[in-house]
C-alpha cells in the first residue's frame, strides 16, 4: 500500500522511512516511522532496518518460464523482492528486459560506508523508499557550511548528499548535492555552470574502486558548494524593496486575463498572497527579507512546503530531498528569473 500524497510505502501504519534528528524539522519529518536522536549515532544497518530497507533480496524471475505455453520474441523478467512487512510474501516491482542489472539496497548504502571512510564527519541523515518500493534513497550530511553575513543576518546553509536508485529500470544509481537552508529547511539544489550538481555512480566490485567513487563524490560536492556560495552571496547582496518584490512576483506569475476562468484567478490570488506572506511575515525569512536571496527562499519555500500535488505520483519526499527533476527544474528557473529581474 502507498501513502497517496507522498508515495511512501505504508502498511498497517508503518512507513518505509527513517531519519536522524540532526537538523531542524525538514518537510518530511512527520512521515518517519523511526526518528533516531543524533546522540544515538545509528549504524547504516540500524537505519536500513528501521526504514524497512533490509533483506529485500531483489531478483529477476523469467516471464518466459512463468508462461511456457507462449512463444516470447524477447526475454522479459519480473523484478521481485521479499515484502519487507509480511513474511513469505513477494512483490513484483516491474517488468524489465535482459540487460537489467539488479542493485540491492545494501549495495546502495555500501556507498555511504565509503563516503564515511573517506571523511568520518560524513553522517547518514535519512533513508526510505518511495513508489511502492520502486525508488530507494538515502541522504548524508556533508561537513560544509555557508554562513551569509555572520554578524548580521547569520543565514546558514548546510550541505547534503542524496543517493538513490530504482528497482524498475527508471534510473541508475545516482547522486545529487543538495544545499539546505537551516532555518526553513528549504532544499536549494540549483544548477551551477562550473560545477556538477548531480551524477551517476559507477558500479565497481573492488574496494579501491568504491573508495575512489566516494572520494570523487566528496570532491564534486566541495566544487559545487564553492560555486553555490558565490551565487548565494550575489543574491544576498542585491537589495529588493517591497515595490520591487511585487514587480518580481507579477513578472514571474502574471495575473490571469479578465476573461480567464474563476478557478484560475482564485489559484493566482492564493499563490500571490502566500508568497507575499512567506516573504514579508514568515519567521524563516525575517533575517533575509529585502534581498534577492530572501525572494528566492520565499519562492522555494512555497514549493517545498505549500505546493499542490501535480499528480497522484508526485512526491513531497522526492522533491524536498532533492531528486525530483521537475521540482529541481522549477527551482532553477526561479533563480534565473530572480537574478535577471534584480540585475
Short mmCIF file of C-alpha atoms in Angstrom, two decimals:
data_model
loop_
_atom_site.label_atom_id
_atom_site.label_comp_id
_atom_site.label_asym_id
_atom_site.label_seq_id
_atom_site.Cartn_x
_atom_site.Cartn_y
_atom_site.Cartn_z
CA UNK A 1 0.00 0.00 0.00
CA UNK A 2 1.19 3.55 -0.69
CA UNK A 3 0.71 6.89 1.02
CA UNK A 4 -1.07 8.59 -1.90
CA UNK A 5 0.10 12.11 -1.10
CA UNK A 6 3.76 11.33 -0.74
CA UNK A 7 4.20 7.90 -2.34
CA UNK A 8 5.96 6.39 0.64
CA UNK A 9 5.34 2.75 1.32
CA UNK A 10 2.80 2.30 4.12
CA UNK A 11 1.42 -0.90 5.59
CA UNK A 12 -0.51 -1.25 8.84
CA UNK A 13 0.54 2.26 9.81
CA UNK A 14 4.24 1.56 9.25
CA UNK A 15 6.20 3.78 6.86
CA UNK A 16 9.35 2.86 4.92
CA UNK A 17 11.25 5.92 6.06
CA UNK A 18 13.57 6.81 8.91
CA UNK A 19 15.81 9.74 9.79
CA UNK A 20 18.36 11.03 12.27
CA UNK A 21 17.16 14.09 14.19
CA UNK A 22 20.27 16.10 13.37
CA UNK A 23 18.71 19.23 11.89
CA UNK A 24 15.66 21.46 12.09
CA UNK A 25 12.39 19.77 11.15
CA UNK A 26 12.51 19.14 7.40
CA UNK A 27 9.38 18.99 5.24
CA UNK A 28 9.18 15.21 5.59
CA UNK A 29 9.99 14.90 9.32
CA UNK A 30 6.47 13.94 10.42
CA UNK A 31 6.32 11.00 7.98
CA UNK A 32 9.15 8.98 9.56
CA UNK A 33 8.29 5.72 11.29
CA UNK A 34 11.51 5.98 13.28
CA UNK A 35 13.49 9.05 14.33
CA UNK A 36 16.92 8.44 15.84
CA UNK A 37 18.41 11.03 18.15
CA UNK A 38 21.72 12.30 16.82
CA UNK A 39 23.45 11.13 20.01
CA UNK A 40 22.48 7.51 19.20
CA UNK A 41 24.87 7.58 16.22
CA UNK A 42 22.96 4.80 14.41
CA UNK A 43 24.77 2.46 12.05
CA UNK A 44 23.82 2.07 8.40
CA UNK A 45 22.31 -1.31 9.27
CA UNK A 46 20.15 0.20 12.02
CA UNK A 47 18.94 2.89 9.64
CA UNK A 48 18.09 0.30 6.99
CA UNK A 49 16.32 -1.98 9.45
CA UNK A 50 14.24 0.88 10.87
CA UNK A 51 13.32 2.05 7.38
CA UNK A 52 12.27 -1.46 6.26
CA UNK A 53 15.02 -1.44 3.64
CA UNK A 54 16.97 -4.56 4.65
CA UNK A 55 16.93 -8.01 3.06
CA UNK A 56 14.66 -7.31 0.11
CA UNK A 57 16.54 -9.91 -1.92
CA UNK A 58 15.70 -8.14 -5.17
CA UNK A 59 15.92 -10.64 -8.03
CA UNK A 60 14.77 -11.42 -11.56
CA UNK A 61 12.28 -14.12 -12.48
CA UNK A 62 11.80 -15.07 -16.13
CA UNK A 63 8.38 -14.26 -17.56
CA UNK A 64 9.07 -16.86 -20.26
CA UNK A 65 9.29 -19.61 -17.66
CA UNK A 66 6.13 -18.46 -15.93
CA UNK A 67 4.15 -18.77 -19.16
CA UNK A 68 5.84 -21.56 -21.17
CA UNK A 69 2.74 -22.01 -23.35
CA UNK A 70 3.57 -18.71 -25.07
CA UNK A 71 6.30 -18.00 -27.60
CA UNK A 72 8.19 -14.87 -26.45
CA UNK A 73 10.05 -12.86 -29.07
CA UNK A 74 12.16 -11.12 -26.41
CA UNK A 75 13.34 -12.14 -22.96
CA UNK A 76 11.34 -10.44 -20.20
CA UNK A 77 11.86 -10.62 -16.48
CA UNK A 78 9.93 -9.68 -13.36
CA UNK A 79 11.79 -7.64 -10.75
CA UNK A 80 10.76 -9.32 -7.49
CA UNK A 81 11.52 -8.59 -3.84
CA UNK A 82 10.64 -10.13 -0.49
CA UNK A 83 7.94 -7.99 1.12
CA UNK A 84 9.59 -6.05 3.99
CA UNK A 85 6.38 -6.06 6.03
CA UNK A 86 4.87 -9.50 5.53
CA UNK A 87 6.87 -12.69 5.86
CA UNK A 88 6.70 -15.18 2.96
CA UNK A 89 5.13 -12.62 0.61
CA UNK A 90 6.79 -11.29 -2.54
CA UNK A 91 6.15 -8.17 -4.58
CA UNK A 92 6.57 -7.65 -8.30
CA UNK A 93 8.12 -4.21 -8.73
CA UNK A 94 8.46 -4.07 -12.52
CA UNK A 95 8.94 -5.93 -15.79
CA UNK A 96 12.33 -5.43 -17.43
CA UNK A 97 14.49 -6.70 -20.27
CA UNK A 98 17.52 -8.98 -20.21
CA UNK A 99 20.02 -6.10 -19.88
CA UNK A 100 18.67 -5.01 -16.50
CA UNK A 101 21.12 -5.42 -13.62
CA UNK A 102 19.83 -5.84 -10.07
CA UNK A 103 21.10 -3.46 -7.39
CA UNK A 104 20.39 -4.45 -3.80
CA UNK A 105 19.56 -1.77 -1.23
CA UNK A 106 22.64 -2.95 0.64
CA UNK A 107 24.74 -2.06 -2.43
CA UNK A 108 23.34 1.46 -2.46
CA UNK A 109 24.07 2.05 1.22
CA UNK A 110 27.53 0.48 0.97
CA UNK A 111 28.40 3.62 -0.97
CA UNK A 112 27.69 5.55 2.23
CA UNK A 113 30.18 3.50 4.17
CA UNK A 114 32.87 4.53 1.70
CA UNK A 115 31.81 8.16 1.98
CA UNK A 116 32.29 7.87 5.73
CA UNK A 117 35.65 6.12 5.32
CA UNK A 118 36.78 8.99 3.10
CA UNK A 119 35.60 11.53 5.68
CA UNK A 120 34.46 10.38 9.17
CA UNK A 121 32.43 13.59 9.55
CA UNK A 122 30.02 12.49 6.78
CA UNK A 123 26.99 11.03 8.58
CA UNK A 124 23.73 9.48 7.41
CA UNK A 125 20.69 11.73 7.74
CA UNK A 126 17.71 9.81 6.34
CA UNK A 127 16.68 6.80 4.26
CA UNK A 128 13.48 5.46 2.77
CA UNK A 129 11.59 4.05 -0.19
CA UNK A 130 9.02 5.60 -2.50
CA UNK A 131 6.55 4.46 -5.15
CA UNK A 132 5.79 1.08 -3.59
CA UNK A 133 9.46 0.23 -3.25
CA UNK A 134 10.48 1.11 -6.80
CA UNK A 135 12.69 4.00 -5.60
CA UNK A 136 15.11 3.77 -2.64
CA UNK A 137 17.14 6.71 -1.33
CA UNK A 138 19.46 7.88 1.42
CA UNK A 139 20.90 11.26 2.38
CA UNK A 140 24.13 12.14 4.15
CA UNK A 141 25.28 15.28 5.90
CA UNK A 142 28.48 16.73 4.41
CA UNK A 143 30.69 18.87 6.72
CA UNK A 144 30.40 22.06 4.65
CA UNK A 145 28.53 25.17 5.72
CA UNK A 146 27.76 28.55 4.20
CA UNK A 147 27.07 31.50 6.52
CA UNK A 148 25.84 34.71 4.91
CA UNK A 149 26.54 37.87 6.92
CA UNK A 150 27.72 36.08 10.13
CA UNK A 151 27.43 39.20 12.32
CA UNK A 152 24.08 40.28 10.92
CA UNK A 153 21.61 38.00 9.16
CA UNK A 154 23.72 34.96 10.11
CA UNK A 155 21.93 32.87 7.47
CA UNK A 156 23.19 29.28 7.49
CA UNK A 157 23.03 26.69 4.70
CA UNK A 158 24.30 23.13 5.18
CA UNK A 159 25.25 20.56 2.55
CA UNK A 160 23.79 17.10 1.95
CA UNK A 161 24.48 14.31 -0.50
CA UNK A 162 21.44 12.38 -1.75
CA UNK A 163 21.89 8.90 -3.26
CA UNK A 164 19.08 6.96 -4.91
CA UNK A 165 18.32 4.12 -7.30
CA UNK A 166 15.30 2.36 -8.77
CA UNK A 167 14.16 -1.24 -8.90
CA UNK A 168 12.18 -0.73 -12.11
CA UNK A 169 14.86 0.40 -14.55
CA UNK A 170 13.80 4.06 -14.46
CA UNK A 171 17.08 5.39 -13.01
CA UNK A 172 20.57 4.09 -12.37
CA UNK A 173 22.40 4.62 -9.10
CA UNK A 174 22.61 8.41 -8.90
CA UNK A 175 23.61 11.12 -6.50
CA UNK A 176 22.88 14.83 -6.08
CA UNK A 177 24.50 17.51 -3.96
CA UNK A 178 21.81 19.44 -2.09
CA UNK A 179 22.28 22.60 -0.03
CA UNK A 180 19.63 23.02 2.67
CA UNK A 181 18.96 26.33 4.41
CA UNK A 182 18.86 25.58 8.15
CA UNK A 183 16.13 27.96 9.38
CA UNK A 184 13.43 26.73 6.98
CA UNK A 185 14.96 23.50 5.56
CA UNK A 186 14.45 24.76 2.00
CA UNK A 187 16.17 22.47 -0.49
CA UNK A 188 18.26 24.77 -2.69
CA UNK A 189 19.55 22.36 -5.33
CA UNK A 190 20.43 24.89 -8.02
CA UNK A 191 22.42 24.11 -11.14
CA UNK A 192 25.86 25.74 -11.33
CA UNK A 193 27.54 26.49 -14.67
CA UNK A 194 31.01 25.48 -13.48
CA UNK A 195 30.23 22.58 -11.15
CA UNK A 196 28.24 19.37 -11.35
CA UNK A 197 25.22 19.07 -9.06
CA UNK A 198 24.19 15.50 -9.90
CA UNK A 199 25.99 12.50 -11.32
CA UNK A 200 25.72 8.75 -11.81
CA UNK A 201 27.67 6.42 -9.54
CA UNK A 202 29.72 3.79 -11.35
CA UNK A 203 29.33 0.20 -10.28
CA UNK A 204 32.61 -1.34 -9.16
CA UNK A 205 33.48 -4.58 -7.44
CA UNK A 206 36.81 -3.55 -5.92
CA UNK A 207 37.20 -1.86 -2.56
CA UNK A 208 39.65 0.61 -4.11
CA UNK A 209 37.12 1.48 -6.83
CA UNK A 210 34.34 2.07 -4.30
CA UNK A 211 36.51 4.37 -2.17
CA UNK A 212 37.61 6.25 -5.30
CA UNK A 213 33.96 6.80 -6.28
CA UNK A 214 33.19 8.09 -2.78
CA UNK A 215 36.14 10.47 -2.86
CA UNK A 216 35.07 11.72 -6.28
CA UNK A 217 31.58 12.45 -4.93
CA UNK A 218 33.01 14.39 -1.99
CA UNK A 219 35.33 16.30 -4.30
CA UNK A 220 32.42 17.24 -6.55
CA UNK A 221 30.44 18.37 -3.51
CA UNK A 222 33.20 20.79 -2.49
CA UNK A 223 33.46 22.26 -6.00
CA UNK A 224 29.70 22.62 -6.25
CA UNK A 225 29.34 24.27 -2.85
CA UNK A 226 32.04 26.81 -3.76
CA UNK A 227 30.02 27.88 -6.81
CA UNK A 228 26.76 27.78 -4.86
CA UNK A 229 28.29 30.05 -2.19
CA UNK A 230 29.29 32.63 -4.82
CA UNK A 231 25.76 32.75 -6.19
CA UNK A 232 24.18 32.91 -2.73
CA UNK A 233 26.41 35.88 -1.81
CA UNK A 234 25.49 37.60 -5.06
CA UNK A 235 21.77 37.19 -4.36
CA UNK A 236 22.16 38.29 -0.74
CA UNK A 237 23.95 41.49 -1.76
CA UNK A 238 21.17 42.57 -4.14
CA UNK A 239 18.66 44.81 -2.36
CA UNK A 240 14.95 44.34 -3.06
CA UNK A 241 12.36 46.91 -1.98
CA UNK A 242 8.76 45.94 -1.24
CA UNK A 243 7.75 47.57 -4.54
CA UNK A 244 10.43 45.59 -6.38
CA UNK A 245 9.26 42.36 -4.75
CA UNK A 246 5.71 42.95 -6.05
CA UNK A 247 7.10 43.66 -9.52
CA UNK A 248 9.10 40.41 -9.46
CA UNK A 249 6.11 38.32 -8.42
CA UNK A 250 3.85 39.89 -11.08
CA UNK A 251 6.51 39.29 -13.75
CA UNK A 252 7.04 35.67 -12.75
CA UNK A 253 3.37 34.90 -12.12
CA UNK A 254 1.29 37.22 -14.35
CA UNK A 255 -2.29 37.95 -13.36
CA UNK A 256 -4.81 35.98 -15.48
CA UNK A 257 -6.79 37.88 -18.10
CA UNK A 258 -10.18 39.29 -17.16
CA UNK A 259 -11.95 36.59 -19.19
CA UNK A 260 -9.98 33.78 -17.51
CA UNK A 261 -11.88 31.12 -15.56
CA UNK A 262 -12.69 31.94 -11.94
CA UNK A 263 -10.68 28.95 -10.70
CA UNK A 264 -7.56 30.30 -12.49
CA UNK A 265 -8.00 33.73 -10.89
CA UNK A 266 -8.51 32.21 -7.45
CA UNK A 267 -5.45 30.00 -7.83
CA UNK A 268 -3.34 33.01 -8.83
CA UNK A 269 -4.62 35.11 -5.95
CA UNK A 270 -3.90 32.35 -3.43
CA UNK A 271 -0.36 31.92 -4.77
CA UNK A 272 0.42 35.65 -4.67
CA UNK A 273 -1.00 36.05 -1.16
CA UNK A 274 1.01 33.06 0.08
CA UNK A 275 4.25 34.30 -1.49
CA UNK A 276 3.69 37.75 -0.01
CA UNK A 277 3.13 36.19 3.42
CA UNK A 278 6.22 33.97 3.16
CA UNK A 279 8.44 36.84 2.05
CA UNK A 280 7.22 39.59 4.39
CA UNK A 281 5.97 37.78 7.50
CA UNK A 282 7.43 34.30 7.74
CA UNK A 283 9.96 34.00 10.61
CA UNK A 284 12.09 31.84 8.27
CA UNK A 285 12.58 34.85 6.01
CA UNK A 286 12.92 37.61 8.62
CA UNK A 287 16.72 37.79 8.51
CA UNK A 288 16.99 37.93 4.69
CA UNK A 289 13.92 39.98 3.69
CA UNK A 290 14.89 42.90 1.48
CA UNK A 291 17.36 40.83 -0.56
CA UNK A 292 17.16 38.74 -3.73
CA UNK A 293 18.23 35.78 -1.56
CA UNK A 294 15.10 36.33 0.50
CA UNK A 295 12.97 36.35 -2.65
CA UNK A 296 14.46 33.07 -3.85
CA UNK A 297 13.93 31.42 -0.48
CA UNK A 298 10.31 32.56 -0.18
CA UNK A 299 9.57 31.11 -3.60
CA UNK A 300 11.37 27.83 -2.94
CA UNK A 301 9.75 27.50 0.48
CA UNK A 302 6.36 27.55 -1.23
CA UNK A 303 7.47 24.69 -3.48
CA UNK A 304 8.88 22.59 -0.64
CA UNK A 305 6.03 23.06 1.82
CA UNK A 306 2.90 24.53 0.24
CA UNK A 307 2.65 23.32 -3.34
CA UNK A 308 -0.38 21.38 -4.52
CA UNK A 309 0.17 17.90 -5.93
CA UNK A 310 0.70 17.88 -9.68
CA UNK A 311 -0.49 14.28 -9.84
CA UNK A 312 -1.02 11.28 -7.61
CA UNK A 313 2.58 10.12 -8.13
CA UNK A 314 4.09 13.41 -7.06
CA UNK A 315 6.27 13.06 -4.01
CA UNK A 316 6.97 15.70 -1.38
CA UNK A 317 9.70 13.39 -0.16
CA UNK A 318 11.48 13.28 -3.51
CA UNK A 319 11.03 16.99 -4.07
CA UNK A 320 12.17 18.19 -0.68
CA UNK A 321 15.01 15.64 -0.61
CA UNK A 322 16.36 17.00 -3.86
CA UNK A 323 15.83 14.33 -6.51
CA UNK A 324 12.54 15.31 -8.14
CA UNK A 325 13.74 16.51 -11.58
CA UNK A 326 10.57 18.54 -12.25
CA UNK A 327 10.81 20.44 -8.96
CA UNK A 328 14.56 20.94 -9.37
CA UNK A 329 13.99 22.46 -12.80
CA UNK A 330 11.34 24.76 -11.34
CA UNK A 331 13.74 25.98 -8.64
CA UNK A 332 16.47 26.63 -11.18
CA UNK A 333 14.01 28.66 -13.23
CA UNK A 334 13.21 30.73 -10.13
CA UNK A 335 16.90 31.54 -9.52
CA UNK A 336 17.48 32.56 -13.15
CA UNK A 337 14.41 34.79 -13.15
CA UNK A 338 15.25 36.47 -9.85
CA UNK A 339 18.83 37.10 -10.98
CA UNK A 340 17.57 38.61 -14.23
CA UNK A 341 14.88 40.74 -12.56
CA UNK A 342 17.22 42.14 -9.90
CA UNK A 343 20.19 42.84 -12.18
#
